[in-house]
mmCIF file of C-alpha atoms and ligand atoms in Angstrom:
data_model
loop_
_atom_site.group_PDB
_atom_site.id
_atom_site.type_symbol
_atom_site.label_atom_id
_atom_site.label_comp_id
_atom_site.label_asym_id
_atom_site.label_seq_id
_atom_site.Cartn_x
_atom_site.Cartn_y
_atom_site.Cartn_z
ATOM 1 C CA MET A 9 60.909 -32.029 -42.306
ATOM 2 C CA SER A 10 59.117 -35.081 -44.187
ATOM 3 C CA LEU A 11 61.134 -36.513 -46.953
ATOM 4 C CA LYS A 12 59.178 -34.605 -49.730
ATOM 5 C CA PRO A 13 59.428 -30.676 -49.498
ATOM 6 C CA LEU A 14 56.404 -30.350 -51.869
ATOM 7 C CA LEU A 15 53.985 -32.893 -50.092
ATOM 8 C CA ALA A 16 54.942 -31.275 -46.837
ATOM 9 C CA THR A 17 54.035 -27.938 -47.995
ATOM 10 C CA LEU A 18 50.839 -29.254 -49.253
ATOM 11 C CA ARG A 19 50.299 -30.741 -45.754
ATOM 12 C CA GLY A 20 50.667 -27.052 -44.421
ATOM 13 C CA GLU A 21 54.084 -26.765 -43.315
ATOM 14 C CA LYS A 22 55.975 -23.638 -44.125
ATOM 15 C CA LEU A 23 59.529 -24.608 -45.480
ATOM 16 C CA ALA A 24 62.543 -21.935 -45.340
ATOM 17 C CA ARG A 25 62.355 -21.698 -49.223
ATOM 18 C CA PRO A 26 59.378 -22.929 -51.382
ATOM 19 C CA PRO A 27 59.394 -25.936 -53.448
ATOM 20 C CA ILE A 28 59.354 -25.498 -57.240
ATOM 21 C CA TRP A 29 57.773 -27.439 -60.259
ATOM 22 C CA ILE A 30 56.811 -25.854 -63.534
ATOM 23 C CA MET A 31 53.687 -26.363 -65.554
ATOM 24 C CA ARG A 32 54.266 -28.043 -68.813
ATOM 25 C CA GLN A 33 57.907 -28.485 -67.731
ATOM 26 C CA ALA A 34 58.321 -31.493 -70.073
ATOM 27 C CA GLY A 35 57.843 -29.818 -73.382
ATOM 28 C CA ARG A 36 59.043 -28.042 -76.499
ATOM 29 C CA TYR A 37 61.414 -25.594 -75.208
ATOM 30 C CA LEU A 38 63.776 -28.660 -74.321
ATOM 31 C CA PRO A 39 65.594 -29.922 -77.475
ATOM 32 C CA GLU A 40 65.659 -33.470 -75.775
ATOM 33 C CA TYR A 41 61.722 -33.459 -75.723
ATOM 34 C CA ARG A 42 61.757 -32.048 -79.259
ATOM 35 C CA GLU A 43 64.002 -35.157 -80.232
ATOM 36 C CA VAL A 44 61.511 -37.788 -78.451
ATOM 37 C CA ARG A 45 58.345 -36.046 -79.839
ATOM 38 C CA ALA A 46 59.938 -36.422 -83.458
ATOM 39 C CA LYS A 47 60.381 -40.051 -83.664
ATOM 40 C CA ALA A 48 57.052 -40.774 -81.226
ATOM 41 C CA GLY A 49 54.663 -40.505 -84.163
ATOM 42 C CA THR A 50 51.452 -38.507 -82.962
ATOM 43 C CA PHE A 51 51.214 -36.553 -79.793
ATOM 44 C CA LEU A 52 48.725 -39.321 -78.348
ATOM 45 C CA ASP A 53 51.280 -42.041 -79.392
ATOM 46 C CA LEU A 54 53.684 -40.079 -77.208
ATOM 47 C CA CYS A 55 51.325 -40.348 -74.266
ATOM 48 C CA TYR A 56 50.596 -43.824 -74.539
ATOM 49 C CA THR A 57 54.202 -45.249 -74.890
ATOM 50 C CA PRO A 58 55.461 -45.831 -71.362
ATOM 51 C CA ASP A 59 59.252 -45.864 -72.487
ATOM 52 C CA LEU A 60 58.864 -42.507 -74.186
ATOM 53 C CA ALA A 61 56.350 -40.686 -71.686
ATOM 54 C CA VAL A 62 58.958 -41.725 -68.920
ATOM 55 C CA GLU A 63 61.725 -40.072 -70.440
ATOM 56 C CA VAL A 64 60.134 -37.139 -71.322
ATOM 57 C CA THR A 65 58.870 -36.822 -67.677
ATOM 58 C CA LEU A 66 62.175 -36.926 -66.593
ATOM 59 C CA GLN A 67 63.953 -34.713 -68.793
ATOM 60 C CA PRO A 68 63.229 -31.585 -66.933
ATOM 61 C CA LEU A 69 64.582 -33.224 -63.632
ATOM 62 C CA ARG A 70 67.879 -33.961 -65.276
ATOM 63 C CA ARG A 71 68.481 -30.413 -66.112
ATOM 64 C CA PHE A 72 66.859 -28.485 -63.265
ATOM 65 C CA ASP A 73 66.900 -28.864 -59.519
ATOM 66 C CA LEU A 74 62.865 -29.352 -59.440
ATOM 67 C CA ASP A 75 61.024 -30.884 -56.627
ATOM 68 C CA ALA A 76 58.488 -32.661 -58.960
ATOM 69 C CA ALA A 77 57.849 -34.594 -61.612
ATOM 70 C CA ILE A 78 54.318 -34.365 -63.507
ATOM 71 C CA LEU A 79 53.319 -37.437 -65.330
ATOM 72 C CA PHE A 80 53.516 -36.732 -69.357
ATOM 73 C CA SER A 81 50.184 -37.126 -70.518
ATOM 74 C CA ASP A 82 47.283 -34.605 -71.580
ATOM 75 C CA ILE A 83 43.852 -33.460 -70.337
ATOM 76 C CA LEU A 84 42.359 -34.777 -73.612
ATOM 77 C CA VAL A 85 42.984 -38.466 -73.191
ATOM 78 C CA ILE A 86 40.013 -38.735 -71.097
ATOM 79 C CA PRO A 87 37.750 -38.039 -74.309
ATOM 80 C CA ASP A 88 40.071 -39.999 -76.088
ATOM 81 C CA ALA A 89 39.402 -43.234 -73.688
ATOM 82 C CA LEU A 90 35.402 -42.196 -73.811
ATOM 83 C CA GLY A 91 35.681 -42.724 -77.626
ATOM 84 C CA GLN A 92 35.659 -39.529 -79.046
ATOM 85 C CA LYS A 93 37.799 -38.844 -81.848
ATOM 86 C CA VAL A 94 41.063 -36.619 -80.748
ATOM 87 C CA ARG A 95 44.098 -35.394 -82.615
ATOM 88 C CA PHE A 96 46.605 -32.870 -82.133
ATOM 89 C CA GLU A 97 47.830 -31.118 -85.398
ATOM 90 C CA VAL A 98 51.214 -29.407 -84.902
ATOM 91 C CA GLY A 99 50.651 -25.444 -84.992
ATOM 92 C CA GLU A 100 47.067 -25.935 -83.997
ATOM 93 C CA GLY A 101 46.529 -27.728 -80.997
ATOM 94 C CA PRO A 102 44.180 -30.282 -80.413
ATOM 95 C CA LEU A 103 41.355 -30.903 -82.591
ATOM 96 C CA LEU A 104 38.121 -33.141 -81.664
ATOM 97 C CA GLU A 105 34.766 -34.402 -83.512
ATOM 98 C CA PRO A 106 32.590 -32.109 -81.357
ATOM 99 C CA VAL A 107 29.985 -34.193 -79.479
ATOM 100 C CA THR A 108 26.264 -33.799 -79.667
ATOM 101 C CA ALA A 109 23.391 -34.138 -77.529
ATOM 102 C CA ALA A 110 22.820 -37.457 -79.536
ATOM 103 C CA SER A 111 26.448 -38.344 -79.424
ATOM 104 C CA ILE A 112 27.045 -38.177 -75.622
ATOM 105 C CA ALA A 113 25.028 -41.256 -74.681
ATOM 106 C CA ALA A 114 27.625 -43.296 -77.055
ATOM 107 C CA LEU A 115 30.369 -42.692 -74.953
ATOM 108 C CA GLN A 116 31.811 -45.484 -73.055
ATOM 109 C CA PRO A 117 33.011 -44.250 -69.563
ATOM 110 C CA GLU A 118 33.175 -47.746 -68.330
ATOM 111 C CA ARG A 119 36.290 -48.253 -70.197
ATOM 112 C CA VAL A 120 38.156 -44.858 -69.463
ATOM 113 C CA VAL A 121 40.766 -46.398 -66.885
ATOM 114 C CA GLU A 122 41.416 -49.612 -69.209
ATOM 115 C CA ARG A 123 42.143 -47.592 -72.301
ATOM 116 C CA LEU A 124 44.137 -45.482 -69.814
ATOM 117 C CA ALA A 125 46.393 -48.536 -68.664
ATOM 118 C CA PRO A 126 49.394 -47.157 -70.600
ATOM 119 C CA VAL A 127 49.337 -44.069 -68.688
ATOM 120 C CA LEU A 128 48.948 -45.747 -65.455
ATOM 121 C CA GLU A 129 51.988 -47.969 -66.470
ATOM 122 C CA THR A 130 54.014 -44.737 -67.199
ATOM 123 C CA VAL A 131 52.977 -43.761 -63.441
ATOM 124 C CA LYS A 132 54.087 -47.169 -62.009
ATOM 125 C CA ARG A 133 57.417 -46.501 -63.849
ATOM 126 C CA LEU A 134 57.960 -42.969 -62.906
ATOM 127 C CA ARG A 135 57.388 -43.921 -59.095
ATOM 128 C CA ALA A 136 60.254 -46.622 -59.001
ATOM 129 C CA ALA A 137 62.458 -44.343 -60.902
ATOM 130 C CA LEU A 138 62.122 -41.059 -59.152
ATOM 131 C CA ALA A 139 64.436 -40.504 -55.988
ATOM 132 C CA PRO A 140 62.782 -40.403 -52.366
ATOM 133 C CA ASP A 141 62.656 -36.762 -52.147
ATOM 134 C CA LYS A 142 60.925 -35.956 -55.478
ATOM 135 C CA THR A 143 57.151 -35.720 -55.493
ATOM 136 C CA LEU A 144 55.468 -37.375 -58.181
ATOM 137 C CA ILE A 145 52.301 -35.314 -59.694
ATOM 138 C CA GLY A 146 49.185 -36.910 -61.634
ATOM 139 C CA PHE A 147 46.387 -34.994 -62.964
ATOM 140 C CA CYS A 148 43.508 -34.663 -65.171
ATOM 141 C CA GLY A 149 41.427 -31.728 -66.563
ATOM 142 C CA SER A 150 38.254 -30.788 -64.620
ATOM 143 C CA PRO A 151 34.948 -31.558 -66.596
ATOM 144 C CA TRP A 152 34.189 -27.996 -67.730
ATOM 145 C CA THR A 153 37.616 -27.533 -69.321
ATOM 146 C CA VAL A 154 37.526 -31.045 -70.904
ATOM 147 C CA ALA A 155 33.639 -30.580 -71.927
ATOM 148 C CA THR A 156 34.970 -26.926 -73.751
ATOM 149 C CA TYR A 157 37.131 -28.990 -76.027
ATOM 150 C CA MET A 158 34.691 -32.044 -76.254
ATOM 151 C CA ILE A 159 31.848 -29.492 -77.225
ATOM 152 C CA GLY A 160 33.738 -27.191 -79.128
ATOM 153 C CA GLY A 161 36.148 -29.636 -80.954
ATOM 154 C CA ARG A 162 38.962 -27.231 -80.326
ATOM 155 C CA GLY A 163 40.322 -24.434 -77.828
ATOM 156 C CA SER A 164 38.688 -20.980 -78.155
ATOM 157 C CA PRO A 165 39.188 -17.664 -76.238
ATOM 158 C CA ASP A 166 35.279 -17.623 -75.025
ATOM 159 C CA GLN A 167 34.076 -20.868 -75.127
ATOM 160 C CA ALA A 168 31.022 -19.945 -76.655
ATOM 161 C CA ALA A 169 30.020 -23.262 -78.115
ATOM 162 C CA ALA A 170 29.980 -25.097 -74.757
ATOM 163 C CA ARG A 171 28.614 -22.102 -73.132
ATOM 164 C CA LEU A 172 25.440 -22.276 -75.265
ATOM 165 C CA PHE A 173 25.485 -25.882 -75.325
ATOM 166 C CA ALA A 174 25.184 -25.869 -71.674
ATOM 167 C CA LEU A 175 22.146 -23.471 -71.940
ATOM 168 C CA ARG A 176 20.297 -24.822 -74.744
ATOM 169 C CA GLU A 177 20.764 -28.432 -73.814
ATOM 170 C CA PRO A 178 20.732 -28.842 -70.420
ATOM 171 C CA GLN A 179 20.096 -32.295 -70.073
ATOM 172 C CA ALA A 180 22.819 -33.508 -72.199
ATOM 173 C CA PHE A 181 25.111 -31.362 -70.668
ATOM 174 C CA ALA A 182 24.462 -32.662 -67.295
ATOM 175 C CA ALA A 183 24.882 -36.094 -68.627
ATOM 176 C CA LEU A 184 28.072 -35.149 -70.069
ATOM 177 C CA MET A 185 29.548 -33.480 -66.955
ATOM 178 C CA GLU A 186 28.075 -36.409 -64.605
ATOM 179 C CA MET A 187 30.241 -38.966 -67.077
ATOM 180 C CA LEU A 188 33.393 -36.566 -67.049
ATOM 181 C CA VAL A 189 33.357 -36.324 -62.893
ATOM 182 C CA ALA A 190 32.910 -40.327 -62.688
ATOM 183 C CA SER A 191 35.767 -40.839 -65.337
ATOM 184 C CA SER A 192 38.233 -38.181 -63.710
ATOM 185 C CA VAL A 193 37.536 -40.109 -60.378
ATOM 186 C CA ASP A 194 38.249 -43.391 -61.376
ATOM 187 C CA TYR A 195 41.199 -42.079 -63.558
ATOM 188 C CA LEU A 196 42.820 -40.162 -60.540
ATOM 189 C CA VAL A 197 42.062 -43.047 -58.108
ATOM 190 C CA ALA A 198 43.968 -45.260 -60.632
ATOM 191 C CA GLN A 199 46.802 -42.465 -60.591
ATOM 192 C CA LEU A 200 47.127 -42.656 -56.827
ATOM 193 C CA GLN A 201 47.006 -46.290 -56.634
ATOM 194 C CA ALA A 202 49.834 -46.637 -59.570
ATOM 195 C CA GLY A 203 52.208 -44.072 -57.281
ATOM 196 C CA ALA A 204 51.223 -40.781 -57.879
ATOM 197 C CA ASP A 205 51.981 -38.737 -54.641
ATOM 198 C CA VAL A 206 49.295 -35.767 -55.380
ATOM 199 C CA VAL A 207 47.051 -35.020 -58.325
ATOM 200 C CA GLN A 208 46.144 -31.435 -59.828
ATOM 201 C CA LEU A 209 43.009 -30.459 -61.352
ATOM 202 C CA PHE A 210 43.301 -28.586 -64.454
ATOM 203 C CA GLU A 211 40.416 -25.856 -65.009
ATOM 204 C CA SER A 212 42.246 -24.192 -67.507
ATOM 205 C CA TRP A 213 38.772 -22.251 -68.511
ATOM 206 C CA ALA A 214 37.483 -21.071 -65.282
ATOM 207 C CA LEU A 215 36.911 -17.663 -66.669
ATOM 208 C CA ASN A 216 34.033 -16.525 -68.832
ATOM 209 C CA LEU A 217 31.353 -18.052 -66.346
ATOM 210 C CA ASP A 218 29.021 -16.107 -64.782
ATOM 211 C CA ASP A 219 28.611 -16.881 -60.756
ATOM 212 C CA GLU A 220 25.757 -18.995 -61.091
ATOM 213 C CA ASN A 221 27.406 -21.160 -64.115
ATOM 214 C CA PHE A 222 30.956 -20.991 -61.906
ATOM 215 C CA ALA A 223 29.330 -22.647 -59.122
ATOM 216 C CA SER A 224 27.577 -25.363 -61.345
ATOM 217 C CA HIS A 225 29.887 -26.102 -64.217
ATOM 218 C CA VAL A 226 33.143 -25.538 -61.927
ATOM 219 C CA ILE A 227 32.759 -25.656 -58.116
ATOM 220 C CA GLU A 228 30.327 -28.761 -57.657
ATOM 221 C CA PRO A 229 32.303 -30.963 -60.262
ATOM 222 C CA ASN A 230 35.552 -30.168 -58.718
ATOM 223 C CA ARG A 231 34.056 -30.469 -55.394
ATOM 224 C CA ARG A 232 32.480 -33.880 -56.212
ATOM 225 C CA ILE A 233 35.917 -35.187 -57.795
ATOM 226 C CA VAL A 234 37.792 -34.204 -54.459
ATOM 227 C CA GLU A 235 35.185 -36.045 -52.466
ATOM 228 C CA GLY A 236 35.031 -39.193 -54.713
ATOM 229 C CA VAL A 237 38.751 -39.332 -54.779
ATOM 230 C CA ARG A 238 38.971 -39.250 -50.823
ATOM 231 C CA GLN A 239 36.439 -41.716 -50.202
ATOM 232 C CA LYS A 240 38.787 -44.279 -52.266
ATOM 233 C CA VAL A 241 41.971 -42.633 -51.143
ATOM 234 C CA PRO A 242 41.464 -41.232 -48.098
ATOM 235 C CA GLY A 243 43.722 -38.161 -47.607
ATOM 236 C CA ALA A 244 44.886 -37.804 -50.983
ATOM 237 C CA PRO A 245 46.385 -34.384 -51.884
ATOM 238 C CA ILE A 246 44.816 -32.679 -54.419
ATOM 239 C CA ILE A 247 45.889 -29.295 -56.006
ATOM 240 C CA GLY A 248 42.958 -26.999 -57.849
ATOM 241 C CA PHE A 249 44.000 -24.946 -60.497
ATOM 242 C CA PRO A 250 40.796 -22.619 -61.817
ATOM 243 C CA ARG A 251 42.600 -20.527 -63.975
ATOM 244 C CA GLY A 252 41.090 -17.393 -64.589
ATOM 245 C CA ALA A 253 38.656 -17.680 -61.475
ATOM 246 C CA ALA A 254 39.641 -14.129 -60.372
ATOM 247 C CA GLY A 255 36.575 -13.044 -57.804
ATOM 248 C CA ASN A 256 35.480 -16.615 -57.392
ATOM 249 C CA LEU A 257 39.001 -18.063 -56.004
ATOM 250 C CA ALA A 258 38.176 -17.946 -52.211
ATOM 251 C CA ARG A 259 34.734 -19.845 -53.466
ATOM 252 C CA TYR A 260 36.492 -22.060 -55.089
ATOM 253 C CA ALA A 261 38.943 -22.957 -52.264
ATOM 254 C CA ALA A 262 36.214 -23.162 -49.420
ATOM 255 C CA GLN A 263 34.031 -25.085 -50.985
ATOM 256 C CA THR A 264 35.804 -27.859 -53.237
ATOM 257 C CA GLY A 265 38.346 -28.952 -50.061
ATOM 258 C CA VAL A 266 41.288 -28.554 -52.357
ATOM 259 C CA ASP A 267 44.768 -28.815 -50.455
ATOM 260 C CA ALA A 268 46.164 -26.012 -52.523
ATOM 261 C CA LEU A 269 45.027 -23.516 -54.631
ATOM 262 C CA GLY A 270 46.989 -22.714 -58.063
ATOM 263 C CA LEU A 271 47.065 -19.063 -58.682
ATOM 264 C CA ASP A 272 47.396 -17.732 -62.168
ATOM 265 C CA TYR A 273 49.492 -14.725 -63.147
ATOM 266 C CA ALA A 274 46.650 -12.339 -63.245
ATOM 267 C CA THR A 275 45.947 -12.728 -59.491
ATOM 268 C CA PRO A 276 47.090 -9.933 -57.573
ATOM 269 C CA LEU A 277 49.515 -10.970 -55.352
ATOM 270 C CA GLU A 278 47.789 -8.573 -52.444
ATOM 271 C CA PHE A 279 44.519 -10.035 -53.105
ATOM 272 C CA ALA A 280 45.808 -13.811 -52.768
ATOM 273 C CA ARG A 281 47.524 -12.675 -49.536
ATOM 274 C CA THR A 282 44.478 -10.934 -47.868
ATOM 275 C CA HIS A 283 41.471 -13.048 -49.474
ATOM 276 C CA LEU A 284 42.550 -16.424 -48.977
ATOM 277 C CA PRO A 285 42.420 -18.566 -45.699
ATOM 278 C CA ALA A 286 45.738 -17.701 -44.253
ATOM 279 C CA ALA A 287 46.567 -21.376 -43.831
ATOM 280 C CA LEU A 288 45.997 -22.640 -47.173
ATOM 281 C CA PRO A 289 48.790 -23.221 -49.427
ATOM 282 C CA VAL A 290 49.276 -21.877 -52.543
ATOM 283 C CA GLN A 291 50.975 -22.476 -55.869
ATOM 284 C CA GLY A 292 52.010 -20.012 -58.499
ATOM 285 C CA ASN A 293 52.155 -17.384 -59.968
ATOM 286 C CA LEU A 294 55.114 -15.991 -62.053
ATOM 287 C CA ASP A 295 54.067 -14.606 -65.769
ATOM 288 C CA PRO A 296 55.809 -17.567 -68.284
ATOM 289 C CA LEU A 297 56.439 -14.430 -70.316
ATOM 290 C CA ARG A 298 58.705 -12.863 -67.566
ATOM 291 C CA LEU A 299 60.555 -16.286 -68.047
ATOM 292 C CA VAL A 300 61.049 -15.682 -71.931
ATOM 293 C CA ALA A 301 62.220 -12.026 -71.192
ATOM 294 C CA GLY A 302 64.449 -12.814 -68.499
ATOM 295 C CA GLY A 303 67.136 -10.544 -66.499
ATOM 296 C CA ASP A 304 66.310 -8.343 -63.745
ATOM 297 C CA GLN A 305 62.584 -8.129 -64.192
ATOM 298 C CA LEU A 306 62.429 -11.737 -63.618
ATOM 299 C CA ASP A 307 64.613 -11.894 -60.084
ATOM 300 C CA ARG A 308 62.633 -9.122 -59.040
ATOM 301 C CA ARG A 309 59.083 -10.609 -59.635
ATOM 302 C CA VAL A 310 60.545 -13.821 -58.129
ATOM 303 C CA ASP A 311 61.423 -12.288 -55.047
ATOM 304 C CA ALA A 312 58.012 -10.647 -54.858
ATOM 305 C CA ILE A 313 56.227 -13.866 -55.084
ATOM 306 C CA ILE A 314 58.270 -15.087 -52.466
ATOM 307 C CA ALA A 315 57.971 -12.404 -50.089
ATOM 308 C CA ALA A 316 53.949 -12.358 -50.455
ATOM 309 C CA PHE A 317 53.690 -15.659 -49.497
ATOM 310 C CA ALA A 318 56.250 -15.699 -46.901
ATOM 311 C CA ASP A 319 53.821 -16.464 -44.154
ATOM 312 C CA ARG A 320 51.822 -19.273 -45.556
ATOM 313 C CA PRO A 321 52.724 -22.696 -47.358
ATOM 314 C CA HIS A 322 53.804 -21.783 -50.911
ATOM 315 C CA ILE A 323 54.891 -23.817 -53.848
ATOM 316 C CA PHE A 324 56.802 -21.740 -56.520
ATOM 317 C CA ASN A 325 55.301 -22.201 -59.992
ATOM 318 C CA LEU A 326 54.105 -20.291 -63.185
ATOM 319 C CA GLY A 327 50.937 -18.924 -63.502
ATOM 320 C CA HIS A 328 50.269 -21.202 -66.483
ATOM 321 C CA GLY A 329 52.252 -23.425 -68.669
ATOM 322 C CA ILE A 330 55.910 -22.694 -69.804
ATOM 323 C CA VAL A 331 55.998 -21.691 -73.501
ATOM 324 C CA PRO A 332 58.023 -23.019 -76.148
ATOM 325 C CA ASP A 333 60.400 -20.154 -76.936
ATOM 326 C CA THR A 334 61.547 -19.966 -73.347
ATOM 327 C CA PRO A 335 65.456 -19.912 -72.907
ATOM 328 C CA ILE A 336 66.710 -22.571 -70.778
ATOM 329 C CA ALA A 337 69.272 -20.334 -69.183
ATOM 330 C CA HIS A 338 66.257 -18.508 -67.974
ATOM 331 C CA VAL A 339 64.822 -21.420 -66.145
ATOM 332 C CA GLU A 340 68.118 -22.250 -64.768
ATOM 333 C CA ARG A 341 68.114 -18.621 -63.281
ATOM 334 C CA LEU A 342 64.658 -18.816 -61.993
ATOM 335 C CA VAL A 343 65.339 -22.529 -60.156
ATOM 336 C CA ASN A 344 68.451 -21.303 -58.682
ATOM 337 C CA ARG A 345 67.277 -17.884 -57.345
ATOM 338 C CA VAL A 346 63.885 -20.001 -55.775
ATOM 339 C CA LYS A 347 66.372 -22.274 -54.161
ATOM 340 C CA ALA A 348 69.140 -20.224 -53.143
ATOM 341 C CA GLY A 349 67.445 -17.527 -51.058
HETATM 342 O O1 LIG B 406 54.725 -31.122 -68.428
HETATM 343 C C1 LIG B 406 53.518 -31.102 -68.129
HETATM 344 O O2 LIG B 406 52.958 -29.969 -67.873
HETATM 345 C C2 LIG B 406 52.917 -32.688 -68.540
HETATM 346 C C3 LIG B 406 52.176 -32.608 -69.445
HETATM 347 C C4 LIG B 406 50.821 -31.836 -69.768
HETATM 348 C C5 LIG B 406 50.579 -31.626 -71.202
HETATM 349 N N1 LIG B 406 49.646 -31.026 -71.385
HETATM 350 C C6 LIG B 406 51.479 -32.046 -72.630
HETATM 351 C C7 LIG B 406 51.347 -31.597 -73.598
HETATM 352 C C8 LIG B 406 49.993 -31.352 -68.930
HETATM 353 C C9 LIG B 406 49.569 -31.192 -67.573
HETATM 354 C C10 LIG B 406 49.003 -30.921 -70.275
HETATM 355 C C11 LIG B 406 47.413 -29.766 -69.838
HETATM 356 C C12 LIG B 406 46.783 -29.456 -70.484
HETATM 357 N N2 LIG B 406 46.584 -30.122 -71.900
HETATM 358 C C13 LIG B 406 46.072 -28.224 -70.459
HETATM 359 C C14 LIG B 406 45.799 -27.845 -69.024
HETATM 360 C C15 LIG B 406 46.720 -26.688 -68.566
HETATM 361 C C16 LIG B 406 46.744 -25.669 -69.626
HETATM 362 O O3 LIG B 406 47.657 -25.131 -70.390
HETATM 363 O O4 LIG B 406 46.022 -24.741 -69.259
HETATM 364 C C17 LIG B 406 45.224 -27.966 -71.640
HETATM 365 C C18 LIG B 406 44.467 -26.938 -71.598
HETATM 366 C C19 LIG B 406 45.499 -29.269 -72.467
HETATM 367 C C20 LIG B 406 45.114 -29.517 -73.956
HETATM 368 C C21 LIG B 406 46.180 -29.152 -75.079
HETATM 369 N N3 LIG B 406 47.351 -29.944 -75.052
HETATM 370 C C22 LIG B 406 46.286 -27.985 -75.732
HETATM 371 C C23 LIG B 406 45.632 -26.852 -75.659
HETATM 372 C C24 LIG B 406 47.448 -28.389 -76.396
HETATM 373 C C25 LIG B 406 48.144 -27.342 -77.609
HETATM 374 C C26 LIG B 406 48.797 -26.295 -77.007
HETATM 375 C C27 LIG B 406 50.206 -26.597 -77.115
HETATM 376 O O5 LIG B 406 51.106 -26.098 -76.298
HETATM 377 O O6 LIG B 406 50.357 -27.094 -78.388
HETATM 378 C C28 LIG B 406 47.943 -29.446 -76.023
HETATM 379 C C29 LIG B 406 49.395 -30.480 -76.413
HETATM 380 C C30 LIG B 406 50.596 -30.488 -75.446
HETATM 381 N N4 LIG B 406 49.927 -31.094 -74.300
HETATM 382 C C31 LIG B 406 51.672 -30.401 -75.776
HETATM 383 C C32 LIG B 406 52.489 -30.868 -74.573
HETATM 384 C C33 LIG B 406 53.927 -30.904 -74.262
HETATM 385 C C34 LIG B 406 52.162 -29.891 -76.970
HETATM 386 C C35 LIG B 406 52.269 -30.641 -78.479
HETATM 387 C C36 LIG B 406 53.420 -31.017 -78.747
HETATM 388 O O7 LIG B 406 54.548 -31.679 -77.920
HETATM 389 O O8 LIG B 406 53.272 -31.710 -79.620
#
């Protein structure tokens, strides 16, 4: 077995027990995170202060026997670095000054990597701080998901603002997506060069698109990012997480070229087992609320997920981010069960 279990799994090795990490593993369910967050100033200050970002990235690994650290940052640092106004309001989530067809041309893609230098410094320090068996995961938001926030100005249940903008302003939308593909490639390459072992593409809003728009807004930009990153960093391991892709999952996996597919919790285990290429590594897919509730149902579902992927490379994870009211004891129970066998 190679030194890092999670990387070995991404390379197609089937391990006796799946490696595990948890989406949003650094966050508000940890009192030590809330403490750092309180003294950091704004959320973006926390992302751009390497001392603090390193600290919160490492916090979950001190408590739990996790196989990976994920860089502490956010998908919305790219719009911020492009020059859009981005802020995070407690209780409201992200708020952005929505882009218009006219304002897109004034964004500054050429400055993205330079403006994100503090995040890259965090990656370098994490590389130096992590034990050799721990995988360091970098990430960015996929272009469509980031565009939904840039156009809508905030999260929304149906992404209607971005969907309409794409239909009514196809040229401005294409220019924005083009800019996001190029910036994401540069940013991910810089993360890999700074020491990330693998990068994940968060396509959190892969739902609500018809199949034609799924192909153009999700598959094609993700494919181009995979291709662009691998041109500069040959063989770079990439995980795609197209949340809500449902019937489009197999197509996404086949056409983007990702090494592994993140599965949301609504993906039926049987569908994943039978409709995805047999050797394709998968990651997921426990419902985060099962981790909040805990008890026997949690144990049973953990066992069912591990059993469903017994014959393919599998990275255990949640099917979406851990939520703030998750009891720490339940996370310990989960990690111990996945590790113990
Ligand atoms: O531990 C990790 O996973 C690394 C850090 C990380 C954060 N956000 C920190 C964060 C990662 C990988 C993200 C990704 C992210 N950010 C996504 C994709 C994954 C997903 O959940 O679908 C999205 C859509 C965002 C945008 C975003 N950032 C939202 C919608 C919010 C508000 C919701 C919330 O949970 O409050 C954020 C803020 C945010 N990003 C927090 C954290 C820890 C909470 C803010 C705080 O602590 O004040």
